[in-house]
PDB file of C-alpha atoms and ligand atoms in Angstrom:
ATOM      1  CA  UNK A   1     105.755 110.727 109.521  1.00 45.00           C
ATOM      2  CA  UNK A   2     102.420 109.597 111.374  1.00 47.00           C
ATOM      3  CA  UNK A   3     101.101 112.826 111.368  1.00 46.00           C
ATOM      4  CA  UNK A   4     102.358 113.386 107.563  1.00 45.00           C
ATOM      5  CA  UNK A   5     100.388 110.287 107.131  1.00 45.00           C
ATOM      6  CA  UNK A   6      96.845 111.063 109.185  1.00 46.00           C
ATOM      7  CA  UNK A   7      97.158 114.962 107.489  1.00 44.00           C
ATOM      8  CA  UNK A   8      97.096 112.655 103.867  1.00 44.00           C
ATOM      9  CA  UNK A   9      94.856 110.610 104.818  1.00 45.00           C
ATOM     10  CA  UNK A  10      92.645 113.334 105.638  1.00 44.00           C
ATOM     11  CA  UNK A  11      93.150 115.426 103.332  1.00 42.00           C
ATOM     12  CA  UNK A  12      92.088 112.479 101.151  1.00 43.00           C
ATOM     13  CA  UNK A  13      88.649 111.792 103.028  1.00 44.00           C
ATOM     14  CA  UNK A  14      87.925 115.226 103.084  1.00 41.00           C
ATOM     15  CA  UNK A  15      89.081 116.423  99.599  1.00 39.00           C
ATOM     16  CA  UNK A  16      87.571 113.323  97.795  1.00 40.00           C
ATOM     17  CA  UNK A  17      85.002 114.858  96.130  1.00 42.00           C
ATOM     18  CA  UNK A  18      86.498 118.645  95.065  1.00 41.00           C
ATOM     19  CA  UNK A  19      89.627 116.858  93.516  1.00 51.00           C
ATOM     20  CA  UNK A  20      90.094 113.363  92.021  1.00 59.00           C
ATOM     21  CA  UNK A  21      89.759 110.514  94.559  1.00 77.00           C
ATOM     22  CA  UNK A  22      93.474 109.454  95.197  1.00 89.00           C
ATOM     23  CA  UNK A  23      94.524 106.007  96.256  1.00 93.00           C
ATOM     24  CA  UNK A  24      97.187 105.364  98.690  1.00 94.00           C
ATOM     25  CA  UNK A  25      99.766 102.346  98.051  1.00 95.00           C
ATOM     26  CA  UNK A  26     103.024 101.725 100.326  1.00 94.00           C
ATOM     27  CA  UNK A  27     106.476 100.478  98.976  1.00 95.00           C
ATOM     28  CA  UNK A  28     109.262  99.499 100.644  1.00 94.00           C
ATOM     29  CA  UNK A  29     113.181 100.593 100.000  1.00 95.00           C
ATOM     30  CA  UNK A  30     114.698  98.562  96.998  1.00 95.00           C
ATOM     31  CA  UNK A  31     110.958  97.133  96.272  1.00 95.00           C
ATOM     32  CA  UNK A  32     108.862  97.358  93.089  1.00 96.00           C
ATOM     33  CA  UNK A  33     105.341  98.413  93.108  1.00 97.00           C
ATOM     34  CA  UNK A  34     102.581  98.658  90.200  1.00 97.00           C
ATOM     35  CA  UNK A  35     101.104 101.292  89.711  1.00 97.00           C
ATOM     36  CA  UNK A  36      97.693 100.497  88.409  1.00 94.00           C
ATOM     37  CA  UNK A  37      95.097 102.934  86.696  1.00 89.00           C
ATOM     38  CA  UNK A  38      92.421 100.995  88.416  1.00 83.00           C
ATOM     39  CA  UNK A  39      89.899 101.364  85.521  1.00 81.00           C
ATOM     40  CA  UNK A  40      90.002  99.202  82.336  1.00 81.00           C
ATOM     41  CA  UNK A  41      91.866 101.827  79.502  1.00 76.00           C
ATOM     42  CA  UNK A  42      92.941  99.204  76.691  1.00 71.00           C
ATOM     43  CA  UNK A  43      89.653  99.582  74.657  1.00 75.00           C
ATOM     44  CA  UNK A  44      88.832 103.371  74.873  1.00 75.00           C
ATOM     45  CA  UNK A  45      92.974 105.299  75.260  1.00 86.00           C
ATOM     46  CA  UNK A  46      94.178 107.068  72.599  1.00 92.00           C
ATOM     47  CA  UNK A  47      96.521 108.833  74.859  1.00 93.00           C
ATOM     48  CA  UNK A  48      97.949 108.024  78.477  1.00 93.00           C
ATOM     49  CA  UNK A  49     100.688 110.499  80.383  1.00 95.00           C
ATOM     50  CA  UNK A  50     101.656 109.444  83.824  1.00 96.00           C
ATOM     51  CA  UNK A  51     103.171 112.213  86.069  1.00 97.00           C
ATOM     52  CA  UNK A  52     104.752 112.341  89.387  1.00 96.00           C
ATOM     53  CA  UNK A  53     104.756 115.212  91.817  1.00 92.00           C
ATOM     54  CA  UNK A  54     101.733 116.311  90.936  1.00 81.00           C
ATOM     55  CA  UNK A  55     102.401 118.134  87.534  1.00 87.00           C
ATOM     56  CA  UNK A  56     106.107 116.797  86.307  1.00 95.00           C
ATOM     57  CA  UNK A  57     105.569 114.705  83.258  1.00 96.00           C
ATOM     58  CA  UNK A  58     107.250 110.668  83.518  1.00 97.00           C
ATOM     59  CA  UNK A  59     105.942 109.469  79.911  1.00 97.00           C
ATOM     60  CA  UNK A  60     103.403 109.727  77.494  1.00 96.00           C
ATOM     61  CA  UNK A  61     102.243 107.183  74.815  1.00 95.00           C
ATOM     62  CA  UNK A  62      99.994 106.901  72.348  1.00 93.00           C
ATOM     63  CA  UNK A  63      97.897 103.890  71.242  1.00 91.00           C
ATOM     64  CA  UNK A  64      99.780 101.527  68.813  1.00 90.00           C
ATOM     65  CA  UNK A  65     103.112 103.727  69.423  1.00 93.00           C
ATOM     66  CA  UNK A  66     106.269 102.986  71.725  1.00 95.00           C
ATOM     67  CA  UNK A  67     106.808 104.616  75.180  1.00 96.00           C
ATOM     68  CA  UNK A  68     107.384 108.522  74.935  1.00 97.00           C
ATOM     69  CA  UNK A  69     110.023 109.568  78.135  1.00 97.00           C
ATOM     70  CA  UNK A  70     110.280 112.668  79.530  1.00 93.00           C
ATOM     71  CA  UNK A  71     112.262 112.232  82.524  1.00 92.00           C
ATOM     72  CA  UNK A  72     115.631 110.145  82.193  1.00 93.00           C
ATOM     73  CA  UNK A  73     115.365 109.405  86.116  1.00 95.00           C
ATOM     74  CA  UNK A  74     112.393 107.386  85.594  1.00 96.00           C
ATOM     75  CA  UNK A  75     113.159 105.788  81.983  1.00 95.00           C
ATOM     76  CA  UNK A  76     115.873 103.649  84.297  1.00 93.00           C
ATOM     77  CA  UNK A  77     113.546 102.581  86.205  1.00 96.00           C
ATOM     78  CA  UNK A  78     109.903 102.118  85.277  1.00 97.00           C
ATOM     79  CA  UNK A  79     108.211 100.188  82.948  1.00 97.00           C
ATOM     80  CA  UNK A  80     104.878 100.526  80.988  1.00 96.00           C
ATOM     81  CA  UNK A  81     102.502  97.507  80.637  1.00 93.00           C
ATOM     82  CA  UNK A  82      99.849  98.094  77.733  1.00 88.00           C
ATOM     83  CA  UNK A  83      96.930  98.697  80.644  1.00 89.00           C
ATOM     84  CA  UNK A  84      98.313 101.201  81.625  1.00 92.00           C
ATOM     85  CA  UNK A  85     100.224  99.814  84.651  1.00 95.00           C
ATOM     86  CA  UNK A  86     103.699 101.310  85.522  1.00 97.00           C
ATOM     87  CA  UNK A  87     105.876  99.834  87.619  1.00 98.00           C
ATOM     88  CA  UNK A  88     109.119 101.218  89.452  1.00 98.00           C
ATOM     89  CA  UNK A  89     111.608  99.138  90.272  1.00 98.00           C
ATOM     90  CA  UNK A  90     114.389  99.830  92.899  1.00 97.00           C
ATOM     91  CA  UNK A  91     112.240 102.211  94.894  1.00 97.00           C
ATOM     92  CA  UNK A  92     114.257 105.041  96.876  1.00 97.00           C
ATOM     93  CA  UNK A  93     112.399 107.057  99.674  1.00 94.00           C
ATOM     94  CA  UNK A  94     112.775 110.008  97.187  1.00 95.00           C
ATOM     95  CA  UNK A  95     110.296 108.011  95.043  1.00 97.00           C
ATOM     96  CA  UNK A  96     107.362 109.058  97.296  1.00 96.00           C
ATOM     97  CA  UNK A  97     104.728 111.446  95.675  1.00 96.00           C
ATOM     98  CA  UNK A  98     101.400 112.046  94.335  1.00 96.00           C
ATOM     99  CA  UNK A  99     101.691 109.762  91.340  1.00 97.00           C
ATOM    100  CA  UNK A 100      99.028 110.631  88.342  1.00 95.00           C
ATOM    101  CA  UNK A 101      97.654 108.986  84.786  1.00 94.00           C
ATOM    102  CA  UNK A 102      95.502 110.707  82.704  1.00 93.00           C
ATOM    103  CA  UNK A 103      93.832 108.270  80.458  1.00 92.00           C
ATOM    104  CA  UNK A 104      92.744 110.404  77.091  1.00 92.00           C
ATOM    105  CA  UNK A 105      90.045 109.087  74.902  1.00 88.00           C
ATOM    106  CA  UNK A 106      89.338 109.603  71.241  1.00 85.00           C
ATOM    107  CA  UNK A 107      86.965 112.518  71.799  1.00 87.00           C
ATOM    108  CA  UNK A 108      89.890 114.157  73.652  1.00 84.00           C
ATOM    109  CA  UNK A 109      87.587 113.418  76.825  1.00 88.00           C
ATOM    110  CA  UNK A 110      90.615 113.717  79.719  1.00 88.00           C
ATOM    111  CA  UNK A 111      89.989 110.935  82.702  1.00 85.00           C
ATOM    112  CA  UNK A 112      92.474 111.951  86.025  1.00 91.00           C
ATOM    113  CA  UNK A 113      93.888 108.814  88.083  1.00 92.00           C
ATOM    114  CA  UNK A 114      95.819 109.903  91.277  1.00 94.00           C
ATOM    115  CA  UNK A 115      97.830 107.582  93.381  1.00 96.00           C
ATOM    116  CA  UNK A 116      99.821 108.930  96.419  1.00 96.00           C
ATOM    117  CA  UNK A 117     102.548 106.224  96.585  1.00 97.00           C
ATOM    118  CA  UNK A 118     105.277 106.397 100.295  1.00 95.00           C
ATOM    119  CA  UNK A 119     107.987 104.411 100.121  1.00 95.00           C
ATOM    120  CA  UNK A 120     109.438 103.326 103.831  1.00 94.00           C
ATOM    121  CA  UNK A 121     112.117 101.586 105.075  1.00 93.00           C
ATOM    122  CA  UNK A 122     111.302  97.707 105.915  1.00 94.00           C
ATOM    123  CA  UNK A 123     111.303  96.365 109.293  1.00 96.00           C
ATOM    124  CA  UNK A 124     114.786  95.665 110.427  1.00 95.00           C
ATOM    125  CA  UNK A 125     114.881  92.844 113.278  1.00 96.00           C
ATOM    126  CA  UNK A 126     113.593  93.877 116.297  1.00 97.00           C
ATOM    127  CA  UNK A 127     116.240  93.685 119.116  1.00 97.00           C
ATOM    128  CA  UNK A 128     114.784  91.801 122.801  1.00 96.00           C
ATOM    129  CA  UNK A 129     116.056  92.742 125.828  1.00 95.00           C
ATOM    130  CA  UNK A 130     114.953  91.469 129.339  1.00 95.00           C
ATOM    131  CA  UNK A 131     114.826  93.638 132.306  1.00 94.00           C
ATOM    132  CA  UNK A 132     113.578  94.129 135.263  1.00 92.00           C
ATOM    133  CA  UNK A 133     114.029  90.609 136.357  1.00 93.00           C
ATOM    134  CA  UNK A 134     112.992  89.837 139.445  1.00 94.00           C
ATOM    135  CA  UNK A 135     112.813  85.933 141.000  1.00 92.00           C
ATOM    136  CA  UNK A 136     109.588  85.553 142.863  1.00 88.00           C
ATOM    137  CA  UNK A 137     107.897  82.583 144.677  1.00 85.00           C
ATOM    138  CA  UNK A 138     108.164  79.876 142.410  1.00 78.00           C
ATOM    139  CA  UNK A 139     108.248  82.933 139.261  1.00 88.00           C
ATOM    140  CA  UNK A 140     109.557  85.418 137.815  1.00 93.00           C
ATOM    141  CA  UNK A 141     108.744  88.915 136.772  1.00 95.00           C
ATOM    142  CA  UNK A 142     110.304  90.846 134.056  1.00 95.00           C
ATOM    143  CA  UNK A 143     109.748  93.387 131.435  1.00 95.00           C
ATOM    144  CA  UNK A 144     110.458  92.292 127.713  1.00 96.00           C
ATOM    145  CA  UNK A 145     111.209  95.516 125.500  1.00 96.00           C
ATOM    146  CA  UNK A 146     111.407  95.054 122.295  1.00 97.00           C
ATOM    147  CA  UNK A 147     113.024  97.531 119.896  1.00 96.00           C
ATOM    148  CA  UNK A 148     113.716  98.710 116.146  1.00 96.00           C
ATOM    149  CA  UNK A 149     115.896 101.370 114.872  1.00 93.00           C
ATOM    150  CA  UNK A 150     113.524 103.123 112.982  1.00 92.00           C
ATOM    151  CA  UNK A 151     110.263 105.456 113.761  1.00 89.00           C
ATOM    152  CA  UNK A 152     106.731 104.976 112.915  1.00 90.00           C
ATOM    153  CA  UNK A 153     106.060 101.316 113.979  1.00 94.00           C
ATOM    154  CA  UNK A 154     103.570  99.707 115.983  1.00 95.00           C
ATOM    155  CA  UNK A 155     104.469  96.667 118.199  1.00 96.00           C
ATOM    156  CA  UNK A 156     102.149  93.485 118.584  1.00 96.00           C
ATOM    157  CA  UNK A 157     103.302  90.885 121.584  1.00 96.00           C
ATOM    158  CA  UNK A 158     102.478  87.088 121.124  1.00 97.00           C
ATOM    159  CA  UNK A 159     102.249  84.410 124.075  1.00 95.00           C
ATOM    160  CA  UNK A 160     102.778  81.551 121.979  1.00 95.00           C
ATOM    161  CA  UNK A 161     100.443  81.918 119.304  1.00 90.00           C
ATOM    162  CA  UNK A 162      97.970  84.325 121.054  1.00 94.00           C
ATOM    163  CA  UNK A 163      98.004  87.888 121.055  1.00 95.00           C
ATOM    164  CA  UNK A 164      98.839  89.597 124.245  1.00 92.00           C
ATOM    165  CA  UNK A 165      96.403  92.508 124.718  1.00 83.00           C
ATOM    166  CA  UNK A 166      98.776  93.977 128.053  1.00 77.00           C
ATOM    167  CA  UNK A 167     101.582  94.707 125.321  1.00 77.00           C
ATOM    168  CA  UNK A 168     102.928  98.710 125.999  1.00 81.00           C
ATOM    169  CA  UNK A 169     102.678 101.028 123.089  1.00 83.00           C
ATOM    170  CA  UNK A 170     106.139 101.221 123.293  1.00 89.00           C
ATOM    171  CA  UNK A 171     106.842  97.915 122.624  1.00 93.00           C
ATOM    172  CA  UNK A 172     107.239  96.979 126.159  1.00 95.00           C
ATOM    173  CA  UNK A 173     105.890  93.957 127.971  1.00 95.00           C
ATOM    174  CA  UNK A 174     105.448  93.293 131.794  1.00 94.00           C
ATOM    175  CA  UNK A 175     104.734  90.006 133.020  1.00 93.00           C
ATOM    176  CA  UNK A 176     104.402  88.422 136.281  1.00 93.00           C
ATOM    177  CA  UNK A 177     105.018  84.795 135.520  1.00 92.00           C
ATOM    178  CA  UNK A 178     104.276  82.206 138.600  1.00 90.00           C
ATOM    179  CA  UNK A 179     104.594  78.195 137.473  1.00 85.00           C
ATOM    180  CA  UNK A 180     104.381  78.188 133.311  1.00 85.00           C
ATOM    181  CA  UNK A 181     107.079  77.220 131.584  1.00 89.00           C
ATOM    182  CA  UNK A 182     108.618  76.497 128.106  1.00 92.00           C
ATOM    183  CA  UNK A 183     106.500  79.273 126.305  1.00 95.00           C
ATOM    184  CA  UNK A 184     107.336  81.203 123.139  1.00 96.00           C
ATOM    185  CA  UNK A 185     106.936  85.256 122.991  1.00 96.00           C
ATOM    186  CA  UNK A 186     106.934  87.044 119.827  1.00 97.00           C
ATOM    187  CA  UNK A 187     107.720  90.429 119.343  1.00 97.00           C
ATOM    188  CA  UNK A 188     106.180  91.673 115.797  1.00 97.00           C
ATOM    189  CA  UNK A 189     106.593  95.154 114.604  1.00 97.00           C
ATOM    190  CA  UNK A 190     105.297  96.742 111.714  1.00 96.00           C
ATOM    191  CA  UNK A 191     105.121  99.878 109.507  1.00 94.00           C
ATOM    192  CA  UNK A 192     102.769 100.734 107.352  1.00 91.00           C
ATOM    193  CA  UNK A 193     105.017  98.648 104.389  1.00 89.00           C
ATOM    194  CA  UNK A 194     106.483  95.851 106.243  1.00 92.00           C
ATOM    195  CA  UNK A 195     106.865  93.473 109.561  1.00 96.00           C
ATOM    196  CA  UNK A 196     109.055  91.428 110.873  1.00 97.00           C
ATOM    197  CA  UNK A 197     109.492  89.190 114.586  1.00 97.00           C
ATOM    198  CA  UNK A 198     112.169  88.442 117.176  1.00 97.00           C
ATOM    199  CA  UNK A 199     111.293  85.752 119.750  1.00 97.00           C
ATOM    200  CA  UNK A 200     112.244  84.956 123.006  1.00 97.00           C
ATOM    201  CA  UNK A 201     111.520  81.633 125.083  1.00 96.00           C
ATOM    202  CA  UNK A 202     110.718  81.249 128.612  1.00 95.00           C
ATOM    203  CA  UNK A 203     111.898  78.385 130.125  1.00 93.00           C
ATOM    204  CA  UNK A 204     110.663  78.480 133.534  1.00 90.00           C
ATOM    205  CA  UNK A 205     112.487  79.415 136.902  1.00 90.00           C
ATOM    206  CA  UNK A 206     113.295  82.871 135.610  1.00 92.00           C
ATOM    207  CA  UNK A 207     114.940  81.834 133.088  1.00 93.00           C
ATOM    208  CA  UNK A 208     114.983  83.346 129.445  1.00 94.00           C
ATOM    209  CA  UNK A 209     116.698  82.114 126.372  1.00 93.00           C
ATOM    210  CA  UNK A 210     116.688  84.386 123.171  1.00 88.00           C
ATOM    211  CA  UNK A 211     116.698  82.692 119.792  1.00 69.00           C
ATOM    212  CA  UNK A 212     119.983  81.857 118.537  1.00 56.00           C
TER     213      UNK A 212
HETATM  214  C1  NAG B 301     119.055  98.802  99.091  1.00 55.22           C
HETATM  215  O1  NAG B 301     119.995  98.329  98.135  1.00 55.22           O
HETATM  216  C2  NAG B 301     121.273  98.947  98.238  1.00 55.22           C
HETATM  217  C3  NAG B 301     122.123  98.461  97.075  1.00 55.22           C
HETATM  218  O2  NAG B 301     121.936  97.111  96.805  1.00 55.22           O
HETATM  219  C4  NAG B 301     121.889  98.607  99.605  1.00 55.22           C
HETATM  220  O3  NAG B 301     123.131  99.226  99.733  1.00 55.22           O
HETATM  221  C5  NAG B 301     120.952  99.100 100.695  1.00 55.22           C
HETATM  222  O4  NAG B 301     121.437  98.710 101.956  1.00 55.22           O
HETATM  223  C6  NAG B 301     119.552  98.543 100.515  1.00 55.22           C
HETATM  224  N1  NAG B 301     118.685  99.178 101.498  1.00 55.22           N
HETATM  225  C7  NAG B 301     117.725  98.517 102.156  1.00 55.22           C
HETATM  226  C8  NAG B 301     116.938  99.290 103.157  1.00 55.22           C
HETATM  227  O5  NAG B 301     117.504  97.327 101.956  1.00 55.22           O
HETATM  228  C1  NAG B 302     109.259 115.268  94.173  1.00 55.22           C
HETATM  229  O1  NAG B 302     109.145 116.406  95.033  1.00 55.22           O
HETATM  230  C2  NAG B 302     109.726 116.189  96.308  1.00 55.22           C
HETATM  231  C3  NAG B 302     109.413 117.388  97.184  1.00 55.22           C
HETATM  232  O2  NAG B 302     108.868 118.435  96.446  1.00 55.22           O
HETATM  233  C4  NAG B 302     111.229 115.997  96.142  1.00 55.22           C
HETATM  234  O3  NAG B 302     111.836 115.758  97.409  1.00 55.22           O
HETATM  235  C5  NAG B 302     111.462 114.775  95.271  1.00 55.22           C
HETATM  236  O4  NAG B 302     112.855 114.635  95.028  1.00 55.22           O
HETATM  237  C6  NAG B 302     110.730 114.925  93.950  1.00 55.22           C
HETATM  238  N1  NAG B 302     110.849 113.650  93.241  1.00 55.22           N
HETATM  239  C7  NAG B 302     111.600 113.499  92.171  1.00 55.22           C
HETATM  240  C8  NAG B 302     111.662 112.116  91.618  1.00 55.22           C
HETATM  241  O5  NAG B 302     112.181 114.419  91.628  1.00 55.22           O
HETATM  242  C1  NAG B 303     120.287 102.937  85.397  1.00 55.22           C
HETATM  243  O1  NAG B 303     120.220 102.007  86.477  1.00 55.22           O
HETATM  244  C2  NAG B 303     121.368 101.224  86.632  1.00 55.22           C
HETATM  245  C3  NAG B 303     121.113 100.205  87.737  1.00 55.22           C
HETATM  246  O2  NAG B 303     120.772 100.817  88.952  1.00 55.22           O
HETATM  247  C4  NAG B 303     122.560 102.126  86.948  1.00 55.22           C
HETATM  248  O3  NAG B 303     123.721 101.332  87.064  1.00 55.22           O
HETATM  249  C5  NAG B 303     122.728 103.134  85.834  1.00 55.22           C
HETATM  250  O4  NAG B 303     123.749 104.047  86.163  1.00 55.22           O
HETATM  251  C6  NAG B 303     121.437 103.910  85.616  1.00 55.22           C
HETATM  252  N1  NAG B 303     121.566 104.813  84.469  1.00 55.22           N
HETATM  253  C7  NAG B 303     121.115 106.076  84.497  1.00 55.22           C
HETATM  254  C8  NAG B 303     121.255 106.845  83.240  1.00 55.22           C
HETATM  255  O5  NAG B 303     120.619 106.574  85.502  1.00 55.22           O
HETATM  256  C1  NAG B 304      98.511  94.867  83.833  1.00 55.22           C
HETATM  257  O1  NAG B 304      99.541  94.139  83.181  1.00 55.22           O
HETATM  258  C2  NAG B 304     100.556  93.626  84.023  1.00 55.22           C
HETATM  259  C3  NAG B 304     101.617  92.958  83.162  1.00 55.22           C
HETATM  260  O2  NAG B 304     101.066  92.136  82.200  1.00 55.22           O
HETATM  261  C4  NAG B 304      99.904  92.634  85.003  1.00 55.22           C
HETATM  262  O3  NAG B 304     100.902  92.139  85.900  1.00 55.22           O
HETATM  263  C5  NAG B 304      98.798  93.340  85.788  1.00 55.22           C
HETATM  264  O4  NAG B 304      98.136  92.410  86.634  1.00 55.22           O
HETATM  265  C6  NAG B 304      97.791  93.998  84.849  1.00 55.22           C
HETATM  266  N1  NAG B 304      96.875  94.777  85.653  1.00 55.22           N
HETATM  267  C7  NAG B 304      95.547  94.735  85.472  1.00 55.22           C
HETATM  268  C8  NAG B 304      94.735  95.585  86.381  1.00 55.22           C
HETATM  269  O5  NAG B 304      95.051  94.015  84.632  1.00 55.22           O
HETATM  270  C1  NAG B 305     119.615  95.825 125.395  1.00 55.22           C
HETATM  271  O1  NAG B 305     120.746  95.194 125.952  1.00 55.22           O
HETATM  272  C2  NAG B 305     121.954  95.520 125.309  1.00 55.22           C
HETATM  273  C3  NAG B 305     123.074  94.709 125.911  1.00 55.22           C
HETATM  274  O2  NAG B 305     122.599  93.624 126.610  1.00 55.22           O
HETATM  275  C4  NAG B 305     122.203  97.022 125.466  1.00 55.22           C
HETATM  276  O3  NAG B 305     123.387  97.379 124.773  1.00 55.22           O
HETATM  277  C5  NAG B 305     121.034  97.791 124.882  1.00 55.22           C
HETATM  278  O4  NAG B 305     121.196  99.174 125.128  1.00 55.22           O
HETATM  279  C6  NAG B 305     119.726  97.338 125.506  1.00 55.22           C
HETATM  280  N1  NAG B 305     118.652  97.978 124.776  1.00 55.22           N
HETATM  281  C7  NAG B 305     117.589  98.476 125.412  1.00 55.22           C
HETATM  282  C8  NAG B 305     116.517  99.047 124.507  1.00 55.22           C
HETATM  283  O5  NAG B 305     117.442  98.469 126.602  1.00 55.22           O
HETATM  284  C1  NAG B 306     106.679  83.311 116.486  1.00 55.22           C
HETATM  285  O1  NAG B 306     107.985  83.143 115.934  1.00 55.22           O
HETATM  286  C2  NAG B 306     108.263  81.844 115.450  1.00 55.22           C
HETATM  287  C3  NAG B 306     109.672  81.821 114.914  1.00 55.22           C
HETATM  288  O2  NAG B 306     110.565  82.488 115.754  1.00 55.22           O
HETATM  289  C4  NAG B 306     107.284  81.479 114.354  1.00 55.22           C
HETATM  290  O3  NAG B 306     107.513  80.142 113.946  1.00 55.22           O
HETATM  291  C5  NAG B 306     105.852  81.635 114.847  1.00 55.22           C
HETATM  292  O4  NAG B 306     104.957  81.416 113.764  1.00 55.22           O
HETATM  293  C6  NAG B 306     105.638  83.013 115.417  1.00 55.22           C
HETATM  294  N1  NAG B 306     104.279  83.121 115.946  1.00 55.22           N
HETATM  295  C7  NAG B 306     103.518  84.200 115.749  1.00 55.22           C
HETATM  296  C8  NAG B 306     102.142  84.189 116.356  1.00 55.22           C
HETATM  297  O5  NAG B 306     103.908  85.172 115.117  1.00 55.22           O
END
C-alpha cells in the first residue's frame, strides 16, 4: 500500500502538468469526507458531472435543476451541496478512486477537477508488550514493542510528553533505565487517515504497569 501510495504520489508530481493537477484526500472506514471542487463554481456553472474511476459517471446537474443520478450505488450515499461539494457518507475501502468534477460554463468552456480519494482502515489500539526484561544495578532494561493489526503505519514513542528519537521503525523501543521512576510512555501509531495511543507506566525497580 506504501508503494501504491509513493507510485501516486509520483505519478502526481511528475504528471502535474500533462494531465489535470489531482489532489489527494484520505478517509477512513465508516467516515464521511467532502469532496470539494476547490475553485469557486456558484457564479459561472451551468453544468457540473462528478465521476469516479476515472470515466464512470456519479451525477450530473444543471444550474437551477435537482440532482441528475447515474449510479444507484452512490445516490445512497452522497450528497450534493450547491458549490459543488459532494460528500460520501459511510465510506467502504471500495470507495477509493480517482474522483473527478467537471465544472461546465455557459460558453460550454469544460474546467477538469481531479481528486484521488483512499479510504483506510483507522488505527485500532495498539497492543504493549514488555520484553526483554532484565533487572540491573539499581535498573532495569527492557524492550517495549508496540503493535497494531494492520499494515502501513508508522510508530512515534513518547517519554512522558517528549518524543523519543531511539524509537525502532518497527515500533520497538529499548531502554536501559538506571534510577527514574514513575514515567509515562506512549506508543502512537498512525496511518496516513488516523492515530491512536496505548501507554504504559514505569514505576521504578523494573517494574511496569500497563493502563488499565
Ligand atoms: C463499520 O461499520 C460497520 C457497521 O456498522 C461495522 O460492522 C464495522 O465493524 C465498522 N468498521 C470499522 C472499521 O469501524
Ligand atoms: C472502481 O474501480 C476499482 C478497480 O478498477 C474497483 O475495485 C472498484 O470497485 C470501483 N469502484 C466502484 C464504486 O465501482
Ligand atoms: C441505502 O443505504 C442504507 C443504509 O446503509 C441501506 O440500508 C439500504 O439498503 C441502501 N439502499 C440501496 C438501494 O443501496
Ligand atoms: C460547500 O457547502 C457545504 C455545505 O453547505 C459546506 O460545508 C462547505 O464548507 C462548502 N465548501 C466551500 C469550499 O465553500
Ligand atoms: C504480547 O504478549 C501477549 C501475552 O502476554 C502475547 O500473546 C503476544 O503474542 C505478545 N505480542 C508480541 C507482539 O510480542
Ligand atoms: C499519553 O497518553 C495519555 C493517556 O494515556 C495522554 O493523556 C497524553 O496526552 C499522551 N501524551 C502524548 C505525548 O501523546
Amino acid at each position: 500500500m506504501a508503494t501504491v501510495l509513493a507510485v501516486l504520489l509520483l505519478s502526481v508530481l511528475s504528471c502535474g502538468k500533462a494531465e489535470e493537477k489531482t489532489k489527494l484526500m484520505n478517509g477512513i472506514v465508516n467516515g464521511t469526507v467532502d469532496l470539494e471542487p476547490g475553485i469557486p463554481i456558484l457564479e459561472r456553472y451551468q453544468q457540473i458531472k462528478w465521476f469516479y474511476n476515472h470515466t464512470q459517471q456519479i451525477l450530473k446537474k444543471q444550474k437551477g435543476k435537482s440532482v441528475h443520478y447515474n449510479n444507484e450505488y452512490f445516490k445512497n450515499k452522497t450528497k450534493l451541496f450547491e458549490n459543488g461539494t459532494l460528500r460520501i457518507v459511510r465510506l467502504r475501502k471500495e470507495d477509493s478512486s480517482k474522483y473527478k468534477i467537471i465544472v461546465e460554463d455557459e460558453k460550454g468552456l469544460e474546467i477538469p477537477i481531479m481528486i484521488q480519494l483512499n479510504i483506510y482502515a483507522p488505527v485500532p489500539k495498539p497492543r504493549l508488550n514488555v520484553t526483554s526484561l532484565k533487572k540491573t544495578k539499581g535498573g532495569c532494561s527492557v524492550t517495549l514493542k508496540c503493535s497494531v493489526s494492520i499494515p502501513d503505519v508508522t510508530y512515534t514513542w513518547y517519554k512522558d510528553d517528549k518524543k523519543c528519537s531511539y524509537s525502532e521503525l518497527n515500533g520497538d523501543l529499548v531502554l536501559s533505565l538506571t534510577s527514574e521512576s514513575n514515567i509515562m510512555y506512549n506508543c502512537t501509531v498512525c496511518n496516513s487517515a488516523s492515530c491512536n495511543t496505548e501507554s504504559i507506566y514505569y514505576r521504578g525497580d523494573c517494574q511496569w504497569q500497563g493502563s488499565v
